[in-house]
mmCIF file of C-alpha atoms in Angstrom:
data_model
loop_
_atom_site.group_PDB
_atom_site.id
_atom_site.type_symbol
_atom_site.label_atom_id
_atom_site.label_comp_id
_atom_site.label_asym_id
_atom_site.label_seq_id
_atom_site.Cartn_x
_atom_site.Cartn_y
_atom_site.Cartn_z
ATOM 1 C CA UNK A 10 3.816 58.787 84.238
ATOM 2 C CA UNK A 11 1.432 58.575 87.077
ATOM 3 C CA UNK A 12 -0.943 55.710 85.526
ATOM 4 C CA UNK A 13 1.781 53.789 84.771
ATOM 5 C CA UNK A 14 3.268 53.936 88.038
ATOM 6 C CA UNK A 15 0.033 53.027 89.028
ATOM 7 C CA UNK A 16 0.317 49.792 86.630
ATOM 8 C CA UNK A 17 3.281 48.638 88.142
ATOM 9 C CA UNK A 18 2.739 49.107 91.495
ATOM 10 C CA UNK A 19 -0.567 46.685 90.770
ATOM 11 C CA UNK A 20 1.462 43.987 88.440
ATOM 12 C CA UNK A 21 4.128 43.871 91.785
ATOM 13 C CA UNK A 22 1.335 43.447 94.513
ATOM 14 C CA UNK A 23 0.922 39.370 95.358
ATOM 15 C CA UNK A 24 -2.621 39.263 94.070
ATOM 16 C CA UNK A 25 -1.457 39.961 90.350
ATOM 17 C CA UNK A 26 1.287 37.819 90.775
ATOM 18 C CA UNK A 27 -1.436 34.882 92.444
ATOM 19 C CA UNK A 28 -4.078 35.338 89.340
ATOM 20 C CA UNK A 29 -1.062 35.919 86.613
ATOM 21 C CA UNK A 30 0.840 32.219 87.742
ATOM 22 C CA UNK A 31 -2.479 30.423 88.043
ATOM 23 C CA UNK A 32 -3.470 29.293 84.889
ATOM 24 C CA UNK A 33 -7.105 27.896 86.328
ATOM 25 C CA UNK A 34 -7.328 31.058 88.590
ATOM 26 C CA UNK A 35 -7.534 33.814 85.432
ATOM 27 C CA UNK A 36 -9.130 31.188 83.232
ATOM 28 C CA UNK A 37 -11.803 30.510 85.450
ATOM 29 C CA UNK A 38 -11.997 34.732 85.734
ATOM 30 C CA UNK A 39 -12.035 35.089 82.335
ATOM 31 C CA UNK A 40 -14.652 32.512 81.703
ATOM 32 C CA UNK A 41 -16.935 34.237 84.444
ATOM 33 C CA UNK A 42 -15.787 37.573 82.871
ATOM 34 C CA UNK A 43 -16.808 36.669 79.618
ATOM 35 C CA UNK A 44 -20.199 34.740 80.217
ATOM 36 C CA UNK A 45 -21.259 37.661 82.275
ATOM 37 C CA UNK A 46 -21.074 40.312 79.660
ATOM 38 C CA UNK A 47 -22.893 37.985 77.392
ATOM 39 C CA UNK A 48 -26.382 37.972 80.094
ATOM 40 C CA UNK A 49 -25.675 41.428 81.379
ATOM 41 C CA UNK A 50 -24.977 43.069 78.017
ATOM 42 C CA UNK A 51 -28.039 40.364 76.323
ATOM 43 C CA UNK A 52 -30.077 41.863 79.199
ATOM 44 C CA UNK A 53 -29.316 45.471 78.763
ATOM 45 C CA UNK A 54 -30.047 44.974 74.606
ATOM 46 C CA UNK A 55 -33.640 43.847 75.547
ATOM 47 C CA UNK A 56 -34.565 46.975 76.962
ATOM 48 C CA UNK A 57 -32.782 48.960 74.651
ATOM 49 C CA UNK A 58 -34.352 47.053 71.561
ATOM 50 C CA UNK A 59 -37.775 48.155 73.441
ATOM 51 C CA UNK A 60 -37.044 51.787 73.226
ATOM 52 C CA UNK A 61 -36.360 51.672 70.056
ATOM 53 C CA UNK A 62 -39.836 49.885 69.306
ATOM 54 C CA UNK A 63 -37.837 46.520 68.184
ATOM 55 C CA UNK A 64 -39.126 44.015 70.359
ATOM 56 C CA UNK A 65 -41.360 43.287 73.379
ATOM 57 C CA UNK A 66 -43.658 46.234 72.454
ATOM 58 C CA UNK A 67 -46.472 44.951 74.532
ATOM 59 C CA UNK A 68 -44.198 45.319 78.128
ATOM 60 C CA UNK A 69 -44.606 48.826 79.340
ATOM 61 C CA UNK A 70 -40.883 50.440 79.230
ATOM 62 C CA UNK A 71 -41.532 51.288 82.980
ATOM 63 C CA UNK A 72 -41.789 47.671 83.441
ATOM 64 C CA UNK A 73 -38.835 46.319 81.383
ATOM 65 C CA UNK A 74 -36.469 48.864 83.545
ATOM 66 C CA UNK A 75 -37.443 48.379 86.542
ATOM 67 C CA UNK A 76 -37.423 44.885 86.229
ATOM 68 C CA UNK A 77 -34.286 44.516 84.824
ATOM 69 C CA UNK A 78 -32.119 47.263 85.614
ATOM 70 C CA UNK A 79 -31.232 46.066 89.110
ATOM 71 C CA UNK A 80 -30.453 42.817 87.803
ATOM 72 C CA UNK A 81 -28.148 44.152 85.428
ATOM 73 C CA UNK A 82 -26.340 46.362 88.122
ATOM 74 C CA UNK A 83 -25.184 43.075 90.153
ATOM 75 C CA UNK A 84 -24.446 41.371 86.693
ATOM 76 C CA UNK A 85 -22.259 44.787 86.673
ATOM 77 C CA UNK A 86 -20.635 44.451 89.715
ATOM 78 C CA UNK A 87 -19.305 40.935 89.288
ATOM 79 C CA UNK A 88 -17.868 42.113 85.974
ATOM 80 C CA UNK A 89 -16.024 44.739 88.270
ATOM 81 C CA UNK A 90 -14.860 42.364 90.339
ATOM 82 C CA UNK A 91 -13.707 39.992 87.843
ATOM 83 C CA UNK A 92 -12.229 42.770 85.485
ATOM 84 C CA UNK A 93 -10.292 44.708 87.836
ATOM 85 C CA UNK A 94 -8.787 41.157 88.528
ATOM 86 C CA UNK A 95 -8.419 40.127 85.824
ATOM 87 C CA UNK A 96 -6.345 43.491 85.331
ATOM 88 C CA UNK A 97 -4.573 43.399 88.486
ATOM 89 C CA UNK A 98 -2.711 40.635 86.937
ATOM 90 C CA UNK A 99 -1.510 42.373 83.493
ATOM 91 C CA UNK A 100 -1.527 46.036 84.436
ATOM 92 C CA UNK A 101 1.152 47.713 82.573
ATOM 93 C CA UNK A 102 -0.122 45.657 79.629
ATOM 94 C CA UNK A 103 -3.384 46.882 79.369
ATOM 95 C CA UNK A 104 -2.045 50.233 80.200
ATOM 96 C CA UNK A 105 -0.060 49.519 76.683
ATOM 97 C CA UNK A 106 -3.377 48.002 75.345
ATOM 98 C CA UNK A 107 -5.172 50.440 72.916
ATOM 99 C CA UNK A 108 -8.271 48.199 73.325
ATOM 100 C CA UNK A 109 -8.221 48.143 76.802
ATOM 101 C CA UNK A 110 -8.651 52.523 76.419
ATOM 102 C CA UNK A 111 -11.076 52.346 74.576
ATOM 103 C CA UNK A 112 -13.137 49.906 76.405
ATOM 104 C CA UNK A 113 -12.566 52.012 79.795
ATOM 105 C CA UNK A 114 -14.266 54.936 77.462
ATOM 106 C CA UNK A 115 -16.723 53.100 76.064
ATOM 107 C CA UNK A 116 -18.016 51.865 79.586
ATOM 108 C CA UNK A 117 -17.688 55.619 80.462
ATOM 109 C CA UNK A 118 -19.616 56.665 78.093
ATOM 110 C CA UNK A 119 -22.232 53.650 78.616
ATOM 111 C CA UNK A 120 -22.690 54.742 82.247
ATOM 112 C CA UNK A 121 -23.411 58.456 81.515
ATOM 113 C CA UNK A 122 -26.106 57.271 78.423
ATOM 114 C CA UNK A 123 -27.638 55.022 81.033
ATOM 115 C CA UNK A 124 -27.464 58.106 83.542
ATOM 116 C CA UNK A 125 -29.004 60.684 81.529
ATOM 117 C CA UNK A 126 -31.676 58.590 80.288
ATOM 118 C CA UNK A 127 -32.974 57.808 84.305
ATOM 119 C CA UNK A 128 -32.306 61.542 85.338
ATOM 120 C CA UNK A 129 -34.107 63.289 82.243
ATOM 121 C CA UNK A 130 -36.531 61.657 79.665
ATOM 122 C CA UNK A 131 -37.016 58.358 82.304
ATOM 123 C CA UNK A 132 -38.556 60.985 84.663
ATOM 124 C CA UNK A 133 -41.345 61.393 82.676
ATOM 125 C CA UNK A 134 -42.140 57.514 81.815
ATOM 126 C CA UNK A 135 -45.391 57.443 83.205
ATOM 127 C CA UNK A 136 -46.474 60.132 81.006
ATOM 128 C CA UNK A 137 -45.250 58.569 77.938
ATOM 129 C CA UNK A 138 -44.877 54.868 78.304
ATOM 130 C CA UNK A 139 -49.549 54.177 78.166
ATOM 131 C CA UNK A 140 -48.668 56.281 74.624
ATOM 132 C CA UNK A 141 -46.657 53.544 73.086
ATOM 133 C CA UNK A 142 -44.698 56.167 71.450
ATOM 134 C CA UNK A 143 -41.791 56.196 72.734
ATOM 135 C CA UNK A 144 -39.755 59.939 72.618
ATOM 136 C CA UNK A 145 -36.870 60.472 70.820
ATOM 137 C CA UNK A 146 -34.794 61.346 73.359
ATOM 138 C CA UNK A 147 -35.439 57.629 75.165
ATOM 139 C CA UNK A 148 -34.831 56.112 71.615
ATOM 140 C CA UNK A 149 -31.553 57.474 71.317
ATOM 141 C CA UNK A 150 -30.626 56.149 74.292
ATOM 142 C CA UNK A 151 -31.344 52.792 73.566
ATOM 143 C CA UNK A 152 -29.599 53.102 70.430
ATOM 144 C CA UNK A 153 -26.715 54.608 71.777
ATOM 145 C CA UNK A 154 -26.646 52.160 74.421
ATOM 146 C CA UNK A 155 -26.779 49.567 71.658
ATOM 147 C CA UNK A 156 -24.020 50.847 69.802
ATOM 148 C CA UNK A 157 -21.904 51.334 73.485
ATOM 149 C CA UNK A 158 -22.336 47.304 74.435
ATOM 150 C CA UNK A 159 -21.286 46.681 70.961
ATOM 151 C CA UNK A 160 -18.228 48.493 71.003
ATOM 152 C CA UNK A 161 -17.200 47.195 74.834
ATOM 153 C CA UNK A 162 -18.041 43.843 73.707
ATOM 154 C CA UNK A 163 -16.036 44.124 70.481
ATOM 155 C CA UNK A 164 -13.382 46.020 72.525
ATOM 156 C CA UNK A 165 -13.391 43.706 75.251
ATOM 157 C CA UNK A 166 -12.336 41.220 72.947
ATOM 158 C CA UNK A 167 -9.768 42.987 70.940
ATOM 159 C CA UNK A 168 -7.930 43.175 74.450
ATOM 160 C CA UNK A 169 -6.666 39.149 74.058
ATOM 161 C CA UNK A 170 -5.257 40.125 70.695
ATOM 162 C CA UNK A 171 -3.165 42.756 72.030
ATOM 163 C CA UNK A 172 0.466 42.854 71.632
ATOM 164 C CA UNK A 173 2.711 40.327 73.629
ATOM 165 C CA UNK A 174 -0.677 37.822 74.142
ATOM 166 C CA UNK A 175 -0.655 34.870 72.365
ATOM 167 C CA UNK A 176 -3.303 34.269 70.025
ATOM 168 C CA UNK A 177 -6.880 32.353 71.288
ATOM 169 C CA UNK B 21 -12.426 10.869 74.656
ATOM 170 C CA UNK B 22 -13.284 9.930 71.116
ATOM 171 C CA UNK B 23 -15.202 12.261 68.705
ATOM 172 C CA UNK B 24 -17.694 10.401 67.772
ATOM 173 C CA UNK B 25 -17.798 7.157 69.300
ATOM 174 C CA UNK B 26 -20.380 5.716 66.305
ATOM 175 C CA UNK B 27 -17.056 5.991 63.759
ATOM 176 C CA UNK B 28 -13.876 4.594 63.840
ATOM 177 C CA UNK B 29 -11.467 6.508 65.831
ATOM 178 C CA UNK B 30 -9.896 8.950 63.787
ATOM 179 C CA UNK B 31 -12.446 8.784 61.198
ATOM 180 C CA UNK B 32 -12.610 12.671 60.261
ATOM 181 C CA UNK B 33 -9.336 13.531 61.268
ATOM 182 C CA UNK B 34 -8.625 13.937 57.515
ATOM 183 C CA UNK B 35 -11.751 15.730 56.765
ATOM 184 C CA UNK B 36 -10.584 18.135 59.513
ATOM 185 C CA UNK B 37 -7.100 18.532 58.172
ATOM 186 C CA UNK B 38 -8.332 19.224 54.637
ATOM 187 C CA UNK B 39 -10.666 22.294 56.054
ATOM 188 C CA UNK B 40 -8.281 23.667 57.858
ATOM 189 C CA UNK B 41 -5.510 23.497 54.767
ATOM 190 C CA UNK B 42 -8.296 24.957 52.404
ATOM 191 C CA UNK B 43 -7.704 28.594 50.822
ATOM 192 C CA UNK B 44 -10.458 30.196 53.515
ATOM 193 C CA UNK B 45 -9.391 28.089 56.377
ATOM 194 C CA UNK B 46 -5.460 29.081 56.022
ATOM 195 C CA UNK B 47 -6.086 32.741 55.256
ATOM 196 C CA UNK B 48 -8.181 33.006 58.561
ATOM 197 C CA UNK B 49 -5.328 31.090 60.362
ATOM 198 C CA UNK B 50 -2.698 33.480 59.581
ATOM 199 C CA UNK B 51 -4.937 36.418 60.322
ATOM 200 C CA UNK B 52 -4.973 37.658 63.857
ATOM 201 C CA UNK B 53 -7.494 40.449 62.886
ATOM 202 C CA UNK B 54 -9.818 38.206 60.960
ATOM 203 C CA UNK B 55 -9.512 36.024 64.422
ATOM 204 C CA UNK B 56 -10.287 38.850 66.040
ATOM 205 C CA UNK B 57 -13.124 40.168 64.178
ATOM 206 C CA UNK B 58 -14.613 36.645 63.351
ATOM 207 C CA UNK B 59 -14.629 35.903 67.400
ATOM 208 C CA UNK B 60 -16.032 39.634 68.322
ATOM 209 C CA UNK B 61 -18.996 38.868 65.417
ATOM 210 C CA UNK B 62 -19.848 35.710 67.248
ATOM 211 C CA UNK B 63 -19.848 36.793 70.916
ATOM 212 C CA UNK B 64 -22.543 39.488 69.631
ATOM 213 C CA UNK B 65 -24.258 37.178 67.934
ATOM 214 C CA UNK B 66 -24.139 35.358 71.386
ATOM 215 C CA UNK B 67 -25.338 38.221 73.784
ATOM 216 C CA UNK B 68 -28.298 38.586 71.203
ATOM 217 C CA UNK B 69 -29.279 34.631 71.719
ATOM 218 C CA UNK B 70 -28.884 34.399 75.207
ATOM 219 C CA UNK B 71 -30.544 37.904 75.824
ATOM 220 C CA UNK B 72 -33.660 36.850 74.616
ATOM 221 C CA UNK B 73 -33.405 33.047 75.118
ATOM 222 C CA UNK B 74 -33.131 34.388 78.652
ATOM 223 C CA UNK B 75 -36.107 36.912 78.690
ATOM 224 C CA UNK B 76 -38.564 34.003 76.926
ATOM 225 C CA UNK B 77 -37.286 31.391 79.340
ATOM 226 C CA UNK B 78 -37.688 33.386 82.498
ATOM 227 C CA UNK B 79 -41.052 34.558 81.623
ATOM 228 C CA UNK B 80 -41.758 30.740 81.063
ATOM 229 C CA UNK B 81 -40.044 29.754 84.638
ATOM 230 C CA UNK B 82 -42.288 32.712 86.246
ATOM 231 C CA UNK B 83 -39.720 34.936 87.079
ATOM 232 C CA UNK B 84 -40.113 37.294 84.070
ATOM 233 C CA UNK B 85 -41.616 40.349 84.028
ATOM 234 C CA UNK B 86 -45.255 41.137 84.925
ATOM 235 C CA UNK B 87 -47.788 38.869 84.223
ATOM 236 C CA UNK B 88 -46.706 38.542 79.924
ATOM 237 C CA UNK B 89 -47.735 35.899 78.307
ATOM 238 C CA UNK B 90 -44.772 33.669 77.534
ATOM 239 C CA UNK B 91 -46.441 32.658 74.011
ATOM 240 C CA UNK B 92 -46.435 36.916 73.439
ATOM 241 C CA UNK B 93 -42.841 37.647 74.685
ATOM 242 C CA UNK B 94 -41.069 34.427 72.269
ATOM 243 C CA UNK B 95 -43.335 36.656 69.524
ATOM 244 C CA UNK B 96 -42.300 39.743 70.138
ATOM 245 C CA UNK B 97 -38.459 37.979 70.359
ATOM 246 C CA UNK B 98 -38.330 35.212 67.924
ATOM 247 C CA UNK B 99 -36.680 37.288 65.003
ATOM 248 C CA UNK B 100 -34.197 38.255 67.359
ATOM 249 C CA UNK B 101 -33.171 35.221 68.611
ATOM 250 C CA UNK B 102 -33.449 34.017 65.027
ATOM 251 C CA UNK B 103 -30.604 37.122 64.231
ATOM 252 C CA UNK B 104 -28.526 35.931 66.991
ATOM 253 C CA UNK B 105 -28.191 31.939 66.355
ATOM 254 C CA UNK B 106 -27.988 33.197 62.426
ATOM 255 C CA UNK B 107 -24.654 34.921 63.630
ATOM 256 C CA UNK B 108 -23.524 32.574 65.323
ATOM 257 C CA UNK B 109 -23.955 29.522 63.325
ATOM 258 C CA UNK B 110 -22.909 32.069 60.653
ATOM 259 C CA UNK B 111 -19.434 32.962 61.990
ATOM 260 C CA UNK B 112 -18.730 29.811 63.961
ATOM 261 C CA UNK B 113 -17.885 27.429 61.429
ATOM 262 C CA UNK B 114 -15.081 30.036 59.564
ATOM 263 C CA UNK B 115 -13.260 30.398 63.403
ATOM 264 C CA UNK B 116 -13.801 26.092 63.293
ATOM 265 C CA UNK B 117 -11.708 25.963 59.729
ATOM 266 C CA UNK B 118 -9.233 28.157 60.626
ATOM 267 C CA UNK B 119 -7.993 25.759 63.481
ATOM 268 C CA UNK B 120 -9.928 22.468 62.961
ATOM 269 C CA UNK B 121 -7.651 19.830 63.769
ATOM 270 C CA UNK B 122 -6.671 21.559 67.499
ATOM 271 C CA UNK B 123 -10.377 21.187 67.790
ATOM 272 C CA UNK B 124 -10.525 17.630 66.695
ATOM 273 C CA UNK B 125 -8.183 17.177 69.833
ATOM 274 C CA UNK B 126 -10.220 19.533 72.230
ATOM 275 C CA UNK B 127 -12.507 17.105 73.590
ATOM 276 C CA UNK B 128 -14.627 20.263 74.998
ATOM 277 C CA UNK B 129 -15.170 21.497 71.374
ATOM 278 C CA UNK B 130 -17.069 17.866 70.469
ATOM 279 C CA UNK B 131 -19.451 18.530 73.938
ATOM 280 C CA UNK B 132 -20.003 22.129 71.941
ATOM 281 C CA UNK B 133 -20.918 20.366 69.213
ATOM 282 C CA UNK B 134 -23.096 17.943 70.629
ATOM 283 C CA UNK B 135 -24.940 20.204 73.186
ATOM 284 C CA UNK B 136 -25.527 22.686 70.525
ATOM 285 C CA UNK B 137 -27.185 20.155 68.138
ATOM 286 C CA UNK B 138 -29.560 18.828 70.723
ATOM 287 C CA UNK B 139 -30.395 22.659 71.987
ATOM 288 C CA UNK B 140 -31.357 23.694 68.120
ATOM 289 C CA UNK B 141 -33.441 20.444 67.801
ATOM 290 C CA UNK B 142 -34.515 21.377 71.147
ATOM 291 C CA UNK B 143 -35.325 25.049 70.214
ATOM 292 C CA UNK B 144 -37.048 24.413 67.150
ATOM 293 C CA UNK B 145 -39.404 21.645 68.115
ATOM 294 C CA UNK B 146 -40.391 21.135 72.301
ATOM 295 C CA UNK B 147 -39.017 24.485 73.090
ATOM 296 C CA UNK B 148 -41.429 26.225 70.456
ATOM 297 C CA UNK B 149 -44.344 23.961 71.269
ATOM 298 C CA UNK B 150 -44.482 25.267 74.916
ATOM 299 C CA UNK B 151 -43.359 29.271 74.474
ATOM 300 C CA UNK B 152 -46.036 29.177 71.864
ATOM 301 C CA UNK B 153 -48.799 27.105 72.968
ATOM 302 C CA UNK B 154 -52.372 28.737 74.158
ATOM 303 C CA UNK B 155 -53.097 27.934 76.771
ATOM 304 C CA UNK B 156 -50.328 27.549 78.733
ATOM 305 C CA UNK B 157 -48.531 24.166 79.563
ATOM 306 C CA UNK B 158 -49.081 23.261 82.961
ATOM 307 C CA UNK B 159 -46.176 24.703 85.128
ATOM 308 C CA UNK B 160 -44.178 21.953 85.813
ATOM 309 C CA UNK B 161 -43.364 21.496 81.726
ATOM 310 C CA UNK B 162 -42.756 25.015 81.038
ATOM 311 C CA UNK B 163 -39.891 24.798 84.274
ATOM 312 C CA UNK B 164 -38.505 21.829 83.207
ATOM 313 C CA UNK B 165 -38.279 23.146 79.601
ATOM 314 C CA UNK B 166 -37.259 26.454 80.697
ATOM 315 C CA UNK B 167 -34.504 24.903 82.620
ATOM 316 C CA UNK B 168 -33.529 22.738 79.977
ATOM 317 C CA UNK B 169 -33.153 25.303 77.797
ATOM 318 C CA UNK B 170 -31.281 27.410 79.671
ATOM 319 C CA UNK B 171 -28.773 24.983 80.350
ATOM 320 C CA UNK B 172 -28.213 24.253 76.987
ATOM 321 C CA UNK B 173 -27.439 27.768 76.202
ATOM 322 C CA UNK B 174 -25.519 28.190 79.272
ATOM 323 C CA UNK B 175 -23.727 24.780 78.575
ATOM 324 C CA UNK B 176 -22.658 26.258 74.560
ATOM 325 C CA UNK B 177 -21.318 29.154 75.657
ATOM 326 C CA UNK B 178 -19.118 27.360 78.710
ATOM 327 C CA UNK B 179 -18.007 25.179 76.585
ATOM 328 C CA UNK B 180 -16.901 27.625 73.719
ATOM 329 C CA UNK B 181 -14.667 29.749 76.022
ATOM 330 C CA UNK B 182 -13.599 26.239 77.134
ATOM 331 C CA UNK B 183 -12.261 25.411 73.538
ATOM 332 C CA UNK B 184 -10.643 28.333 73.889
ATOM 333 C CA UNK B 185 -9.071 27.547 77.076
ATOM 334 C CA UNK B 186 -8.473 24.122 77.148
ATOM 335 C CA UNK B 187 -5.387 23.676 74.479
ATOM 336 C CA UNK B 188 -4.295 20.049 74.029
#
């Protein structure tokens, strides 16, 4: 198949052999991998806990997002990094890795919630956000956004108990 | 390194053996999805802490958002960070029995230990007494116990992928 080709065209390259034979290299990846999510997905819940009226109700949504969204994007970027080395070093297995699927979908699926929130019901923030009523369209968002982190989180993790890893 | 250098070396070594020997503690042994699940229950737990330990401690360093009061955003965020620590301290101790003695030998799980004692002291006593206190605390406390506590935090979470890492 043509992913899988893919796969093993990236597990022969040098860099996946480098990161795969260096124990300290992919710890220290998967340590930065893994600390990152924590901040940039802890970051992300904060504003989605504040559309759904959770928490920090007295900081305008407008606020919250612009303050932290761009934050959150270079959080996202060094989990990019990280990941796709982190992957360059296993390839074929996570292409075997059911976990690893659904977290690609997940983040997929994160990206277009975050998407459609800025290009449609965002638009309008100024209108809404003095009302501190937030529409249902922006609290759906933040739930689904909720559930999304959740599930890459949860999926994220599932990947080290795939088959052929040792347990831990 | 010893455990705990105020007992005699090897003190609760047997302690630790019987936990991890216990009904609970061999069932979640032998259980890579109970692993699994316990460890994906705790990292969420984790985003939630450090999300909004993060947000209150920022605010309190000056780089938050806006001009919020930092005794208003550890408010509006308390029960949250309350939810996530409750996780955490909830979960942590069944992934502990189910390999206690490897983390008897991991020195990096006793720093855990002992950094995450001092941060909940920490939390619960100077930590609340500046997020909360009206007015302010003159700038130079709130940084130094913004920083503190971010460290702390920062320092758990190292040092619980390092247990992870670091196999004796």
């Amino acid at each position: 198949m043509f992913l899988l080709s893919i796969c093993q065209w990236v597990d022969s390259t040098r860099l996946s052999a480098i990161i795969r034979q260096s124990n300290w290299l992919f710890s220290t990846l998967d340590t930065i991998h893994t600390l990152g999510i924590v901040f940039v997905a802890g970051a992300i819940m904060l504003v989605d806990l504040r559309l759904l009226g959770l928490g920090l109700r007295s900081v305008p949504v407008a606020q919250l997002v612009s303050r932290i969204v761009p934050s959150t994007l270079w959080g996202f970027g060094l989990m990019l990094v990280t990941g796709g080395l982190l992957f360059s070093s296993e390839a074929v297995k996570m292409y075997h890795s059911p976990a690893f699927r659904i977290k690609l979908l997940m983040l997929v699926l994160a990206g277009l919630n975050a998407l459609l929130f800025h290009r449609t019901v965002y638009r309008d923030v100024a209108r809404w956000d003095p009302s501190s009523i937030v529409p249902a369209r922006a609290r759906m968002a933040g739930l689904l956004s909720l559930i999304l982190w959740i599930a890459i989180i949860a999926a994220g993790r599932a990947i080290a108990y795939a088959p052929g890893y040792d347990l831990g | 390194m010893t455990a705990l250098s105020l007992l005699p070396a090897g003190a609760l070594l047997p302690a630790f053996e019987w936990l991890q020997h216990t009904y609970l503690g061999e069932t979640i042994r032998h259980s890579a999805t109970l692993i699994a699940l316990l460890e994906i229950v705790h990292l969420i737990g984790l985003t939630i802490l450090i999300g909004t330990i993060l947000m209150v401690d920022l605010t309190l360093l000056g780089v938050g958002i806006g001009r919020h009061p930092v005794s208003r955003i550890a408010r509006e965020l308390d029960a949250f960070t309350g939810i996530g620590l409750g996780i955490v301290l909830a979960s942590g101790p069944f992934i502990f029995c189910s390999e206690a003695v490897r983390c008897y030998r991991t020195p990096v799980f006793w720093i855990k230990m002992m950094l995450l004692a001092i941060a909940v002291v920490f939390h619960f006593t100077i930590h609340r007494r500046v997020t909360r206190a009206e007015p302010p605390e003159p700038r130079q406390v709130a940084r130094i116990v913004a920083g503190l506590s971010l460290a702390l935090w920062f320092g758990i979470a190292l040092a619980g992928k390092g247990i992870a890492i670091f196999q004796p």
